[in-house]
Coordinates of C-alpha atoms in Angstrom, one line a residue:
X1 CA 7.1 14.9 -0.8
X2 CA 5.6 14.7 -4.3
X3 CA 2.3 14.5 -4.2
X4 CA 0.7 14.7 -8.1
X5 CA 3.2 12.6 -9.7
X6 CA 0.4 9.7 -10.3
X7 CA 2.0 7.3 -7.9
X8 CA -1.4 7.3 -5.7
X9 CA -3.4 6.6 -8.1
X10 CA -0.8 3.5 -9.0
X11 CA -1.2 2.9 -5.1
X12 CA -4.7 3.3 -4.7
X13 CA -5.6 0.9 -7.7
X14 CA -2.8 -1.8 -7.1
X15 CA -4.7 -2.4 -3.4
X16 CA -7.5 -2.2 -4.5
X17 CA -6.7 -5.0 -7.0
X18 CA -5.2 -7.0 -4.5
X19 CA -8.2 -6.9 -2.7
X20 CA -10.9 -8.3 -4.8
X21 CA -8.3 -10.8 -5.4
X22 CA -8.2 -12.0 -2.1
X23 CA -12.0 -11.8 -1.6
X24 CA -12.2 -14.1 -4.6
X25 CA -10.5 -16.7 -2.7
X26 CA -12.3 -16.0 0.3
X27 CA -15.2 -16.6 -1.5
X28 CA -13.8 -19.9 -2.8
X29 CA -12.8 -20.5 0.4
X30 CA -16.3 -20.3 2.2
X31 CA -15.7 -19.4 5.5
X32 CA -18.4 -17.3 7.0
X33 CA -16.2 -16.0 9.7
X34 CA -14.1 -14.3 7.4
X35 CA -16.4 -13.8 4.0
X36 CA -14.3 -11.2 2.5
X37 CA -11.8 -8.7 3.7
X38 CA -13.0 -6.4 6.1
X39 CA -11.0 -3.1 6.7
X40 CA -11.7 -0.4 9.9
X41 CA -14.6 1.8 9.6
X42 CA -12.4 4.1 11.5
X43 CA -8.5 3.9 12.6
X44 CA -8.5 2.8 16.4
X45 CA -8.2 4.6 19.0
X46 CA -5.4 4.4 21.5
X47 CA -6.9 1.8 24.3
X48 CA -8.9 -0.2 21.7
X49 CA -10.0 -3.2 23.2
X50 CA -10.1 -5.4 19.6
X51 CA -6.7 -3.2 18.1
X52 CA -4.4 -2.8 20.7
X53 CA -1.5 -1.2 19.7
X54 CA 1.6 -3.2 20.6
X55 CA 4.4 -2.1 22.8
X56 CA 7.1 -0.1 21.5
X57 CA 10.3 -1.7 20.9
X58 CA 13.9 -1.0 18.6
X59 CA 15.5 -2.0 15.9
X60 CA 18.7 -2.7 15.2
X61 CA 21.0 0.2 14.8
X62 CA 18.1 1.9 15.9
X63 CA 17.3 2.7 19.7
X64 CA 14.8 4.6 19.3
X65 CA 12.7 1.9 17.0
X66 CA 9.0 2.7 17.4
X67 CA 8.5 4.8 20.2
X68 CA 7.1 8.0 18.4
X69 CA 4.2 5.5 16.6
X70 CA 3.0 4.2 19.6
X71 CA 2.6 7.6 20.8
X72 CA -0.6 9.5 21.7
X73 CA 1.1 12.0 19.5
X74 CA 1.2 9.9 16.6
X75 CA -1.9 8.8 17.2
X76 CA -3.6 12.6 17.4
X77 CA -1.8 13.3 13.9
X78 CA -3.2 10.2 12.6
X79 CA -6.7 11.3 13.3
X80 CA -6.1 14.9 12.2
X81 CA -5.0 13.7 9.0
X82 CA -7.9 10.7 9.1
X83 CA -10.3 14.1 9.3
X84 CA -8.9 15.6 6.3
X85 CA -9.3 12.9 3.9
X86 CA -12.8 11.4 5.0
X87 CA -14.2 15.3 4.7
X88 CA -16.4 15.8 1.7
X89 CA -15.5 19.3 1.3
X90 CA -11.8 18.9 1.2
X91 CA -11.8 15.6 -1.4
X92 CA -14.2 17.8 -3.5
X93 CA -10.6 20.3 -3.8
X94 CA -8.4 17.1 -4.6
X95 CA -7.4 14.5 -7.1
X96 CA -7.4 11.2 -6.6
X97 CA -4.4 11.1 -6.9
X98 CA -3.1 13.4 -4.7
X99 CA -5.3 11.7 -2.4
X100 CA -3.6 8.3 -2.3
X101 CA -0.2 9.6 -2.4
X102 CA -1.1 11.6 0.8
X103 CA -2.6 8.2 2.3
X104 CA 0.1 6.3 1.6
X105 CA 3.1 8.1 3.2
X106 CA 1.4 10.2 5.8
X107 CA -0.9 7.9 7.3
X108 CA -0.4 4.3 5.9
X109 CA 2.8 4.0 5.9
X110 CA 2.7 5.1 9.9
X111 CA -0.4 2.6 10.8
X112 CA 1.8 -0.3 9.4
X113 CA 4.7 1.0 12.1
X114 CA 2.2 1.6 15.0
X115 CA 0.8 -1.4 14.8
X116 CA 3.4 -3.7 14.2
X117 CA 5.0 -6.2 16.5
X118 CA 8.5 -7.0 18.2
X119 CA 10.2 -9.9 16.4
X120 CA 12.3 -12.6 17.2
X121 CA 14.7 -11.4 14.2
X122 CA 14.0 -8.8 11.3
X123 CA 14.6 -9.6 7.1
X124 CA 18.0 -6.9 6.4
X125 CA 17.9 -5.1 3.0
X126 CA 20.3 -5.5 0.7
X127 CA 18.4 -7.2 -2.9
X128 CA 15.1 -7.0 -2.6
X129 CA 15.2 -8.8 -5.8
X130 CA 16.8 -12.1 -3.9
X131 CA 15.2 -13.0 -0.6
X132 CA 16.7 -15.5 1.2
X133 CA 13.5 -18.2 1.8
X134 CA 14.2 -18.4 5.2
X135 CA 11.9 -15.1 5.4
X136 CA 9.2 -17.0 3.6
X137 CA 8.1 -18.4 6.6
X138 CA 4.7 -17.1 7.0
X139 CA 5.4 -16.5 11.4
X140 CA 7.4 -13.9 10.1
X141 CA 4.4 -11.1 9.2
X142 CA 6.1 -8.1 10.5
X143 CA 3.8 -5.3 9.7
X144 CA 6.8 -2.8 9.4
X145 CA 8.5 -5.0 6.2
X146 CA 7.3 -4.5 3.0
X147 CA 8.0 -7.8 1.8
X148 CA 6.0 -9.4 5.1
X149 CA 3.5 -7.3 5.8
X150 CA 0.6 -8.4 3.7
X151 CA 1.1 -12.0 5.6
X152 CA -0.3 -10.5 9.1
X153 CA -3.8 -10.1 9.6
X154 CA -3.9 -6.6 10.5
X155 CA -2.6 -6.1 7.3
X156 CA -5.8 -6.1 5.7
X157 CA -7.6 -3.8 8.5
X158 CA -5.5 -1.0 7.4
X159 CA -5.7 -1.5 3.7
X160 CA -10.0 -2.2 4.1
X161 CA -9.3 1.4 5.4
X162 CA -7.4 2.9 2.8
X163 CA -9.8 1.3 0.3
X164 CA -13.0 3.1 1.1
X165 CA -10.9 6.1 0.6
X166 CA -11.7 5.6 -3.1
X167 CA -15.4 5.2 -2.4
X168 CA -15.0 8.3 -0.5
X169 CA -13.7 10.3 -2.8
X170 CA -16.0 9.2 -5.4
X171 CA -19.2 9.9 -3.8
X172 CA -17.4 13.5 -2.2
X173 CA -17.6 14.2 -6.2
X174 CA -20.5 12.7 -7.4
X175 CA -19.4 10.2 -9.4
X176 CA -20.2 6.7 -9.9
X177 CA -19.6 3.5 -11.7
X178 CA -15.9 2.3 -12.6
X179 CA -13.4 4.8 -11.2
X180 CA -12.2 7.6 -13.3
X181 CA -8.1 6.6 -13.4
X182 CA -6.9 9.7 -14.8
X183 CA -4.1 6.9 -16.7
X184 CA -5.1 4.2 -18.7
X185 CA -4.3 1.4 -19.0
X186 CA -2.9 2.4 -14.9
X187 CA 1.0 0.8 -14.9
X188 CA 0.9 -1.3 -11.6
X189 CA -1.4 -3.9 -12.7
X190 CA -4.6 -6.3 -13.8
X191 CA -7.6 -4.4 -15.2
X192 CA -9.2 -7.5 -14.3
X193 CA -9.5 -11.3 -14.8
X194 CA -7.1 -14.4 -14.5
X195 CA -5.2 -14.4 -17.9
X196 CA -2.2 -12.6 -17.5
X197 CA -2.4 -10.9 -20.5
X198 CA -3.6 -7.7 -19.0
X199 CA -0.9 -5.8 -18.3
X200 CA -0.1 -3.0 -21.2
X201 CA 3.6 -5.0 -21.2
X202 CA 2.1 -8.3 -22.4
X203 CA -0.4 -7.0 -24.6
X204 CA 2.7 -5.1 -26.7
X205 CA 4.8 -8.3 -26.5
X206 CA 1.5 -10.2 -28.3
X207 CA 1.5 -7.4 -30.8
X208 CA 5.5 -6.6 -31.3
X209 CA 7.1 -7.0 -34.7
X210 CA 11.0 -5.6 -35.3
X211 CA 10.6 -2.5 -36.4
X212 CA 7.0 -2.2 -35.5
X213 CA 5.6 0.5 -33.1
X214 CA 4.8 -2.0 -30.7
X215 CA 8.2 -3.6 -30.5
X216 CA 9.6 0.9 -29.9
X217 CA 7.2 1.0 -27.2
X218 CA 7.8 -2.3 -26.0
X219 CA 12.2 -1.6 -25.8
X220 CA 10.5 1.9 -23.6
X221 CA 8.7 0.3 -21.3
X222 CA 11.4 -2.2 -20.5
X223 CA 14.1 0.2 -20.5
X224 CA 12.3 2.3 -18.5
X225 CA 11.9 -0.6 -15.7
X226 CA 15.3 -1.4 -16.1
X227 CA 15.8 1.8 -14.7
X228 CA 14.0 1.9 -12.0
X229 CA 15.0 -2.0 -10.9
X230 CA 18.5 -0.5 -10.9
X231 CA 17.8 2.5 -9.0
X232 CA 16.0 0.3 -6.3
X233 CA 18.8 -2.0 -5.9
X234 CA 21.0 1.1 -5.6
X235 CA 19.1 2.2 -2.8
X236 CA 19.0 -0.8 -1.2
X237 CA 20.1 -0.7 3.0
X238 CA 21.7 -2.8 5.5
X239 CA 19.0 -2.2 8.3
X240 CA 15.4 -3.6 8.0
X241 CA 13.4 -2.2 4.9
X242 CA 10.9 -0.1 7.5
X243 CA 8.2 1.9 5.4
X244 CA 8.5 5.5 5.0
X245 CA 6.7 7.9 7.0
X246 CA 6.5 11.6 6.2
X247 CA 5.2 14.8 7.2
X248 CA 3.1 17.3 5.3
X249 CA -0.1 18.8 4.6
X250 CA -3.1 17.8 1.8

């Protein structure tokens, strides 16, 4: 698993957008109960009153489904790894980076699957480009789906979690203010505000003229995602779009 190819960084920030998003509209919203998003201090522990972890169940063309997350196993590498990346010492000896890219598929991507639910029926793959609405329905918040996950409360538990990674991080290295993306603009998204014209994208397409600079970079850029929508729908599957989990060291 590749590590230090930027992608946590792209993961880390996307989130982390997301999250001030949503605590914007909680803030619209005005609901003391739930004034802005909220993540776990620390991941729960199996027989955690508040965070039970749900029965383990299959999937189709899957018996074995989600036995192994639900598994004091699982849950003993979860907290090994948990150890490693809240320990001053160790983020002091890693990029940021690195740092989300090891959050995301070795302990992330496994607390969506641990803590996810049976349901009645689960979203196939095939083009993730062209979901059938019927999945729209928000009773359908399937922690293990990527397209559904975000819908289900605990949802935001685990990514409050991830988050402070970042804050982590920054204070294992003595830094402070805005966060030092090593890319900038970073690819996945807003550098802030409501206009839509943040992304690097938009702000060439303002600027393009044939024949200009702008319009070259522009024709890269969307070649280049082209390319990688293609390569998604390529590797599209029949079974339920589940979110990889691997195994590794930081």
């Amino acid at each position: 698993m590749e590590l230090d190819n930027g992608s946590g960084e792209d993961f880390l920030y996307m989130h982390r957008q997301m999250i001030a998003e949503v605590n914007e509209i909680l803030a619209e919203v005005g609901d003391p109960q739930h004034p802005h998003v909220q993540g776990w201090v620390t991941i729960p522990a199996p027989g955690d009153s508040d965070f039970p972890v749900p029965p383990a169940y299959e999937l189709p063309g899957d018996p074995d489904g989600t036995q192994s997350f639900k598994s004091q196993a699982m849950y003993d590498q979860i907290h090994a790894r948990e150890t490693q990346v809240t320990d001053p010492a160790k983020l002091r000896q890693i990029t940021l980076g690195r740092l989300g890219a090891f959050v995301e598929f070795y302990i992330h991507n496994a607390l969506h699957m641990r803590w996810s639910a049976q349901m009645p029926a689960y979203r196939p793959g095939g083009d993730v480009f062209n979901v059938d609405p019927t999945w729209d329905d928000s009773a359908y918040n399937w922690l293990g789906d990527t397209y559904s996950s975000h819908v289900n409360p605990l949802f935001w538990k685990i990514h409050g979690w991830v988050d402070a990674r970042i804050d982590d991080w920054m204070a294992a290295n003595d830094l402070h203010g805005p966060v030092p993306w090593s890319f900038d603009p970073p690819w996945s998204g807003p550098a802030g505000g409501h206009d839509h014209g943040h992304h690097p994208v938009v702000h060439l397409a303002l600027r393009a003229r044939p024949g200009s600079p702008e319009a070259e970079a522009l024709q890269s850029r969307l070649s280049a995602m082209e390319t990688t929508v293609e390569a998604l729908k390529r590797a599209c599957i029949p079974d339920p779009a589940r979110f990889p989990v691997h195994t590794g060291e930081l």
